[in-house]
PDB file of C-alpha atoms in Angstrom:
ATOM      1  CA  MET A   1     128.845 110.984 128.281  1.00 43.00           C
ATOM      2  CA  SER A   2     129.136 114.747 128.162  1.00 56.00           C
ATOM      3  CA  ALA A   3     125.878 115.353 126.297  1.00 88.00           C
ATOM      4  CA  ARG A   4     122.859 113.088 126.147  1.00 94.00           C
ATOM      5  CA  PRO A   5     122.184 111.802 122.615  1.00 96.00           C
ATOM      6  CA  ARG A   6     118.769 112.787 121.296  1.00 96.00           C
ATOM      7  CA  ILE A   7     116.657 109.696 120.578  1.00 97.00           C
ATOM      8  CA  ALA A   8     113.453 109.877 118.532  1.00 97.00           C
ATOM      9  CA  VAL A   9     110.684 107.489 119.618  1.00 97.00           C
ATOM     10  CA  THR A  10     107.817 106.717 117.252  1.00 96.00           C
ATOM     11  CA  THR A  11     104.482 106.000 118.878  1.00 92.00           C
ATOM     12  CA  SER A  12     100.896 105.168 118.057  1.00 84.00           C
ATOM     13  CA  ALA A  13      98.500 108.098 117.752  1.00 81.00           C
ATOM     14  CA  ARG A  14      96.063 106.040 119.828  1.00 75.00           C
ATOM     15  CA  SER A  15      98.231 104.886 122.738  1.00 70.00           C
ATOM     16  CA  GLY A  16     101.462 106.867 122.477  1.00 66.00           C
ATOM     17  CA  TRP A  17     100.474 109.251 125.261  1.00 74.00           C
ATOM     18  CA  ARG A  18     100.810 106.447 127.816  1.00 84.00           C
ATOM     19  CA  ILE A  19     103.645 104.455 126.212  1.00 90.00           C
ATOM     20  CA  PHE A  20     106.056 107.278 125.410  1.00 96.00           C
ATOM     21  CA  PRO A  21     106.771 108.291 129.046  1.00 96.00           C
ATOM     22  CA  LEU A  22     107.865 104.743 129.857  1.00 96.00           C
ATOM     23  CA  VAL A  23     110.153 104.488 126.830  1.00 97.00           C
ATOM     24  CA  ALA A  24     111.492 107.965 127.596  1.00 97.00           C
ATOM     25  CA  LEU A  25     112.317 106.831 131.136  1.00 97.00           C
ATOM     26  CA  ASN A  26     114.298 103.878 129.793  1.00 98.00           C
ATOM     27  CA  VAL A  27     116.132 106.133 127.343  1.00 98.00           C
ATOM     28  CA  TRP A  28     116.962 108.582 130.147  1.00 97.00           C
ATOM     29  CA  LEU A  29     118.257 105.808 132.416  1.00 97.00           C
ATOM     30  CA  ALA A  30     120.459 104.735 129.498  1.00 97.00           C
ATOM     31  CA  GLY A  31     121.942 108.206 129.176  1.00 96.00           C
ATOM     32  CA  GLY A  32     119.822 109.552 126.320  1.00 97.00           C
ATOM     33  CA  ARG A  33     117.003 112.053 125.883  1.00 96.00           C
ATOM     34  CA  ALA A  34     113.815 110.983 124.130  1.00 97.00           C
ATOM     35  CA  VAL A  35     111.574 113.008 121.825  1.00 96.00           C
ATOM     36  CA  ARG A  36     108.188 111.735 120.689  1.00 95.00           C
ATOM     37  CA  TRP A  37     107.450 111.343 116.986  1.00 96.00           C
ATOM     38  CA  GLY A  38     104.344 110.142 115.191  1.00 88.00           C
ATOM     39  CA  THR A  39     101.915 110.996 112.429  1.00 87.00           C
ATOM     40  CA  GLY A  40     101.149 114.712 112.444  1.00 81.00           C
ATOM     41  CA  ARG A  41     104.399 115.519 114.279  1.00 80.00           C
ATOM     42  CA  ALA A  42     107.692 116.769 112.891  1.00 80.00           C
ATOM     43  CA  ALA A  43     110.076 113.874 112.152  1.00 88.00           C
ATOM     44  CA  ASP A  44     113.430 115.101 110.871  1.00 93.00           C
ATOM     45  CA  LEU A  45     116.278 112.617 111.316  1.00 95.00           C
ATOM     46  CA  ALA A  46     118.798 115.442 110.985  1.00 94.00           C
ATOM     47  CA  THR A  47     117.752 116.555 114.485  1.00 95.00           C
ATOM     48  CA  VAL A  48     118.387 113.245 116.327  1.00 96.00           C
ATOM     49  CA  ASP A  49     121.194 110.801 117.054  1.00 97.00           C
ATOM     50  CA  GLY A  50     119.172 107.602 117.316  1.00 97.00           C
ATOM     51  CA  LEU A  51     115.740 106.117 116.641  1.00 98.00           C
ATOM     52  CA  VAL A  52     113.350 103.844 118.526  1.00 98.00           C
ATOM     53  CA  ILE A  53     110.525 102.442 116.421  1.00 97.00           C
ATOM     54  CA  GLY A  54     107.906 101.635 119.000  1.00 96.00           C
ATOM     55  CA  GLY A  55     105.167  99.055 119.365  1.00 93.00           C
ATOM     56  CA  GLY A  56     101.490  99.260 118.502  1.00 85.00           C
ATOM     57  CA  ASP A  57      99.099  98.188 115.752  1.00 85.00           C
ATOM     58  CA  ASP A  58      99.879  95.540 113.145  1.00 87.00           C
ATOM     59  CA  ILE A  59     101.767  96.509 109.994  1.00 90.00           C
ATOM     60  CA  SER A  60      99.633  96.458 106.853  1.00 88.00           C
ATOM     61  CA  PRO A  61     100.300  93.339 104.746  1.00 86.00           C
ATOM     62  CA  THR A  62     100.267  95.555 101.659  1.00 85.00           C
ATOM     63  CA  LEU A  63     103.812  96.610 102.612  1.00 89.00           C
ATOM     64  CA  TYR A  64     105.178  93.090 102.233  1.00 88.00           C
ATOM     65  CA  GLY A  65     102.781  91.323  99.867  1.00 81.00           C
ATOM     66  CA  GLY A  66     100.627  89.606 102.485  1.00 72.00           C
ATOM     67  CA  GLU A  67      96.870  89.265 102.862  1.00 68.00           C
ATOM     68  CA  ILE A  68      94.856  91.737 104.946  1.00 64.00           C
ATOM     69  CA  ARG A  69      93.013  90.198 107.900  1.00 61.00           C
ATOM     70  CA  ALA A  70      89.690  91.820 108.755  1.00 49.00           C
ATOM     71  CA  GLU A  71      90.124  91.513 112.519  1.00 54.00           C
ATOM     72  CA  VAL A  72      93.346  93.526 112.880  1.00 62.00           C
ATOM     73  CA  ARG A  73      93.762  97.257 113.434  1.00 71.00           C
ATOM     74  CA  LEU A  74      95.950  99.068 110.895  1.00 71.00           C
ATOM     75  CA  ASP A  75      97.461 102.563 110.651  1.00 85.00           C
ATOM     76  CA  PRO A  76      98.658 103.194 107.063  1.00 88.00           C
ATOM     77  CA  ALA A  77      99.932 106.700 107.865  1.00 92.00           C
ATOM     78  CA  ARG A  78     102.137 105.364 110.645  1.00 93.00           C
ATOM     79  CA  ASP A  79     103.298 102.532 108.404  1.00 94.00           C
ATOM     80  CA  ALA A  80     104.469 105.013 105.778  1.00 94.00           C
ATOM     81  CA  LEU A  81     106.209 107.256 108.325  1.00 95.00           C
ATOM     82  CA  GLU A  82     108.079 104.477 110.095  1.00 96.00           C
ATOM     83  CA  ARG A  83     109.127 102.744 106.905  1.00 96.00           C
ATOM     84  CA  ARG A  84     110.624 105.982 105.642  1.00 96.00           C
ATOM     85  CA  LEU A  85     112.365 106.643 108.942  1.00 97.00           C
ATOM     86  CA  ALA A  86     113.816 103.130 109.123  1.00 97.00           C
ATOM     87  CA  GLU A  87     115.137 103.299 105.562  1.00 96.00           C
ATOM     88  CA  GLU A  88     116.598 106.774 105.996  1.00 96.00           C
ATOM     89  CA  ALA A  89     118.099 106.079 109.418  1.00 96.00           C
ATOM     90  CA  LEU A  90     120.007 103.055 108.168  1.00 94.00           C
ATOM     91  CA  GLY A  91     121.074 104.956 105.082  1.00 94.00           C
ATOM     92  CA  ARG A  92     122.436 107.793 107.231  1.00 95.00           C
ATOM     93  CA  GLY A  93     124.118 105.517 109.763  1.00 95.00           C
ATOM     94  CA  ILE A  94     121.689 106.409 112.574  1.00 97.00           C
ATOM     95  CA  PRO A  95     121.287 103.566 115.116  1.00 97.00           C
ATOM     96  CA  VAL A  96     117.844 101.967 115.384  1.00 98.00           C
ATOM     97  CA  LEU A  97     116.112  99.925 118.085  1.00 98.00           C
ATOM     98  CA  GLY A  98     112.838  98.296 117.028  1.00 98.00           C
ATOM     99  CA  ILE A  99     110.340  97.278 119.702  1.00 97.00           C
ATOM    100  CA  CYS A 100     107.707  94.651 118.802  1.00 96.00           C
ATOM    101  CA  ARG A 101     106.008  96.278 115.782  1.00 95.00           C
ATOM    102  CA  GLY A 102     109.253  98.236 115.398  1.00 97.00           C
ATOM    103  CA  ALA A 103     111.244  95.023 114.921  1.00 98.00           C
ATOM    104  CA  GLN A 104     108.787  93.957 112.245  1.00 97.00           C
ATOM    105  CA  MET A 105     109.004  97.356 110.543  1.00 97.00           C
ATOM    106  CA  LEU A 106     112.792  97.169 110.542  1.00 97.00           C
ATOM    107  CA  ASN A 107     112.506  93.850 108.715  1.00 97.00           C
ATOM    108  CA  VAL A 108     109.931  95.124 106.222  1.00 96.00           C
ATOM    109  CA  ALA A 109     111.923  98.302 105.513  1.00 96.00           C
ATOM    110  CA  LEU A 110     114.848  96.114 104.468  1.00 96.00           C
ATOM    111  CA  GLY A 111     112.720  94.045 102.108  1.00 96.00           C
ATOM    112  CA  GLY A 112     111.651  91.256 104.457  1.00 97.00           C
ATOM    113  CA  THR A 113     108.215  89.782 105.040  1.00 96.00           C
ATOM    114  CA  LEU A 114     106.034  88.910 108.040  1.00 96.00           C
ATOM    115  CA  HIS A 115     103.739  86.167 109.228  1.00 94.00           C
ATOM    116  CA  ALA A 116     100.443  88.033 109.601  1.00 89.00           C
ATOM    117  CA  ASP A 117      99.176  85.343 111.987  1.00 89.00           C
ATOM    118  CA  ALA A 118     102.345  84.163 113.700  1.00 92.00           C
ATOM    119  CA  TYR A 119     100.708  81.636 116.007  1.00 93.00           C
ATOM    120  CA  ALA A 120      98.989  79.806 113.167  1.00 92.00           C
ATOM    121  CA  THR A 121     102.418  79.366 111.600  1.00 93.00           C
ATOM    122  CA  TYR A 122     104.138  78.389 114.869  1.00 96.00           C
ATOM    123  CA  PRO A 123     101.725  76.219 116.889  1.00 94.00           C
ATOM    124  CA  GLY A 124     104.572  75.331 119.260  1.00 94.00           C
ATOM    125  CA  SER A 125     104.856  78.973 120.370  1.00 95.00           C
ATOM    126  CA  ARG A 126     102.436  79.673 123.181  1.00 91.00           C
ATOM    127  CA  ARG A 127     100.490  82.907 122.861  1.00 91.00           C
ATOM    128  CA  TYR A 128     100.693  85.403 125.717  1.00 90.00           C
ATOM    129  CA  ARG A 129      98.959  88.765 126.087  1.00 87.00           C
ATOM    130  CA  THR A 130     100.777  90.315 129.005  1.00 91.00           C
ATOM    131  CA  ILE A 131     103.541  92.764 129.869  1.00 92.00           C
ATOM    132  CA  LEU A 132     104.766  90.250 132.448  1.00 95.00           C
ATOM    133  CA  PRO A 133     107.829  88.175 131.527  1.00 95.00           C
ATOM    134  CA  ARG A 134     106.176  84.870 130.622  1.00 95.00           C
ATOM    135  CA  ARG A 135     107.925  83.917 127.363  1.00 96.00           C
ATOM    136  CA  ARG A 136     111.353  82.277 127.323  1.00 97.00           C
ATOM    137  CA  VAL A 137     113.580  83.258 124.409  1.00 98.00           C
ATOM    138  CA  ARG A 138     117.067  82.077 123.510  1.00 98.00           C
ATOM    139  CA  ALA A 139     119.626  84.435 122.028  1.00 98.00           C
ATOM    140  CA  CYS A 140     121.604  82.994 119.128  1.00 98.00           C
ATOM    141  CA  ALA A 141     125.274  82.434 119.908  1.00 97.00           C
ATOM    142  CA  GLY A 142     127.649  85.163 118.810  1.00 97.00           C
ATOM    143  CA  THR A 143     124.968  87.755 118.192  1.00 98.00           C
ATOM    144  CA  LEU A 144     124.910  91.403 119.138  1.00 97.00           C
ATOM    145  CA  LEU A 145     121.877  90.653 121.314  1.00 98.00           C
ATOM    146  CA  GLU A 146     123.746  88.021 123.319  1.00 98.00           C
ATOM    147  CA  GLY A 147     126.704  90.351 123.778  1.00 97.00           C
ATOM    148  CA  ILE A 148     124.544  93.259 124.930  1.00 98.00           C
ATOM    149  CA  THR A 149     122.299  91.380 127.352  1.00 98.00           C
ATOM    150  CA  GLU A 150     124.969  88.923 128.510  1.00 96.00           C
ATOM    151  CA  ARG A 151     122.220  86.316 128.504  1.00 95.00           C
ATOM    152  CA  ALA A 152     121.780  83.144 126.463  1.00 97.00           C
ATOM    153  CA  GLU A 153     118.186  82.863 127.690  1.00 97.00           C
ATOM    154  CA  MET A 154     115.733  85.520 128.850  1.00 97.00           C
ATOM    155  CA  GLN A 155     112.220  85.707 130.231  1.00 97.00           C
ATOM    156  CA  VAL A 156     110.351  88.401 128.314  1.00 97.00           C
ATOM    157  CA  ASN A 157     106.810  89.571 127.701  1.00 96.00           C
ATOM    158  CA  ALA A 158     104.740  89.024 124.561  1.00 92.00           C
ATOM    159  CA  LEU A 159     101.960  91.118 123.046  1.00 90.00           C
ATOM    160  CA  HIS A 160     102.521  90.609 119.315  1.00 87.00           C
ATOM    161  CA  SER A 161     100.413  88.767 116.730  1.00 88.00           C
ATOM    162  CA  GLN A 162     102.785  89.181 113.759  1.00 91.00           C
ATOM    163  CA  ALA A 163     106.340  87.864 113.466  1.00 95.00           C
ATOM    164  CA  VAL A 164     109.287  87.991 111.092  1.00 97.00           C
ATOM    165  CA  ASP A 165     109.104  85.561 108.176  1.00 97.00           C
ATOM    166  CA  ARG A 166     111.721  86.135 105.442  1.00 97.00           C
ATOM    167  CA  LEU A 167     114.596  88.248 106.698  1.00 98.00           C
ATOM    168  CA  GLY A 168     115.293  91.668 105.223  1.00 97.00           C
ATOM    169  CA  THR A 169     118.576  92.372 103.466  1.00 97.00           C
ATOM    170  CA  GLY A 170     121.574  92.361 105.808  1.00 97.00           C
ATOM    171  CA  LEU A 171     119.644  91.060 108.833  1.00 98.00           C
ATOM    172  CA  ARG A 172     120.112  87.883 110.836  1.00 98.00           C
ATOM    173  CA  VAL A 173     118.096  86.067 113.488  1.00 98.00           C
ATOM    174  CA  ALA A 174     119.195  87.061 117.000  1.00 98.00           C
ATOM    175  CA  ALA A 175     116.710  85.085 119.133  1.00 98.00           C
ATOM    176  CA  GLU A 176     113.938  82.506 118.900  1.00 98.00           C
ATOM    177  CA  ASP A 177     111.369  81.102 121.306  1.00 97.00           C
ATOM    178  CA  GLU A 178     110.674  77.479 122.175  1.00 95.00           C
ATOM    179  CA  GLY A 179     108.441  77.057 119.123  1.00 96.00           C
ATOM    180  CA  GLY A 180     111.010  78.372 116.654  1.00 97.00           C
ATOM    181  CA  MET A 181     109.359  81.762 116.146  1.00 97.00           C
ATOM    182  CA  ILE A 182     111.844  84.571 115.540  1.00 98.00           C
ATOM    183  CA  GLN A 183     111.923  86.873 118.566  1.00 98.00           C
ATOM    184  CA  ALA A 184     114.788  89.225 117.666  1.00 98.00           C
ATOM    185  CA  ILE A 185     116.663  90.329 114.553  1.00 98.00           C
ATOM    186  CA  GLU A 186     119.783  92.407 114.097  1.00 98.00           C
ATOM    187  CA  ARG A 187     122.237  93.863 111.634  1.00 96.00           C
ATOM    188  CA  PRO A 188     125.700  92.349 112.275  1.00 94.00           C
ATOM    189  CA  GLY A 189     127.634  95.426 111.137  1.00 88.00           C
ATOM    190  CA  PRO A 190     127.149  99.170 111.490  1.00 90.00           C
ATOM    191  CA  PRO A 191     124.965 101.062 111.777  1.00 92.00           C
ATOM    192  CA  PHE A 192     123.501  99.540 114.941  1.00 96.00           C
ATOM    193  CA  ALA A 193     120.115  97.989 114.162  1.00 98.00           C
ATOM    194  CA  LEU A 194     118.371  95.636 116.574  1.00 98.00           C
ATOM    195  CA  GLY A 195     114.744  94.614 116.766  1.00 98.00           C
ATOM    196  CA  VAL A 196     113.067  92.646 119.574  1.00 98.00           C
ATOM    197  CA  GLN A 197     109.539  91.232 119.516  1.00 96.00           C
ATOM    198  CA  TRP A 198     109.021  91.955 123.188  1.00 97.00           C
ATOM    199  CA  HIS A 199     108.593  95.222 125.101  1.00 97.00           C
ATOM    200  CA  PRO A 200     111.783  95.905 127.099  1.00 97.00           C
ATOM    201  CA  GLU A 201     110.420  99.244 128.285  1.00 97.00           C
ATOM    202  CA  HIS A 202     108.085  97.312 130.622  1.00 96.00           C
ATOM    203  CA  LEU A 203     111.006  95.250 131.924  1.00 97.00           C
ATOM    204  CA  PHE A 204     113.226  98.064 133.155  1.00 95.00           C
ATOM    205  CA  TYR A 205     113.720  96.164 136.417  1.00 96.00           C
ATOM    206  CA  GLN A 206     115.756  93.591 134.455  1.00 97.00           C
ATOM    207  CA  ARG A 207     119.347  94.637 133.862  1.00 97.00           C
ATOM    208  CA  ALA A 208     119.509  92.715 130.568  1.00 97.00           C
ATOM    209  CA  GLN A 209     116.575  94.732 129.186  1.00 98.00           C
ATOM    210  CA  ARG A 210     117.989  98.080 130.308  1.00 98.00           C
ATOM    211  CA  ARG A 211     121.139  97.181 128.404  1.00 98.00           C
ATOM    212  CA  LEU A 212     119.201  97.276 125.123  1.00 98.00           C
ATOM    213  CA  PHE A 213     118.510 100.976 125.598  1.00 98.00           C
ATOM    214  CA  ALA A 214     122.053 101.519 126.846  1.00 97.00           C
ATOM    215  CA  ALA A 215     123.431  99.948 123.665  1.00 97.00           C
ATOM    216  CA  LEU A 216     121.297 102.264 121.546  1.00 98.00           C
ATOM    217  CA  ALA A 217     122.382 105.325 123.530  1.00 97.00           C
ATOM    218  CA  GLN A 218     126.010 104.252 123.293  1.00 96.00           C
ATOM    219  CA  ALA A 219     125.754 103.795 119.532  1.00 96.00           C
ATOM    220  CA  ALA A 220     123.977 107.134 119.232  1.00 97.00           C
ATOM    221  CA  SER A 221     126.745 108.849 121.129  1.00 93.00           C
ATOM    222  CA  GLY A 222     129.225 107.652 118.516  1.00 82.00           C
ATOM    223  CA  ARG A 223     130.801 104.797 120.468  1.00 43.00           C
ATOM    224  CA  ALA A 224     130.982 101.402 118.781  1.00 41.00           C
ATOM    225  CA  VAL A 225     128.992  98.428 120.012  1.00 44.00           C
ATOM    226  CA  THR A 226     130.487  95.066 119.087  1.00 41.00           C
ATOM    227  CA  ALA A 227     129.007  91.600 118.991  1.00 43.00           C
ATOM    228  CA  ALA A 228     130.092  88.758 121.195  1.00 42.00           C
ATOM    229  CA  PRO A 229     132.689  86.427 119.653  1.00 39.00           C
ATOM    230  CA  ALA A 230     131.178  83.818 117.336  1.00 34.00           C
TER     231      ALA A 230
END
């Protein structure tokens, strides 16, 4: 790769200062160069080659017709920014990687909905609150995710409280956990769009997780990424 593709990374105004360096490290190891975006910062997709929609607070149910829960923290300004970026990136053919909240935003931007309280809906999915790889997920056969990670099963972390419900237009399920909760979604055709419910930036010591960032950087550099055979 002669020049590193420029990858925008959206972050929370509250915790982005500590999360962005870790995501930026993963992007750099994958051959890209990360720039931090968020509310109050310039966010022009014409200046980047790829987009990471990062993790953080829950997405407001008003974006997908759900009910607001009093106990969750919301950031409407970030919601509006990331929804616009997701829609515009896909419209312009800019590759997107969604991380946790980012996977959910990718789904919402394409007209999908979320379970606001995922664990009430999926009692068979054990709740974890750790960056350690405690949750087992299974990649669906023939998916982009399976082809990238070269894994049918993975041990990942879990910090989310929401999860994908109805899929957005053009998306398919890429992974589920033992309780049937959707853990990854993807767009089968170009542009590259993949969302994972876990935080691969904390799992950089796992080759399969580094490959997610490598796939984004590869797509951003203009080289095709293809799914595994169905």
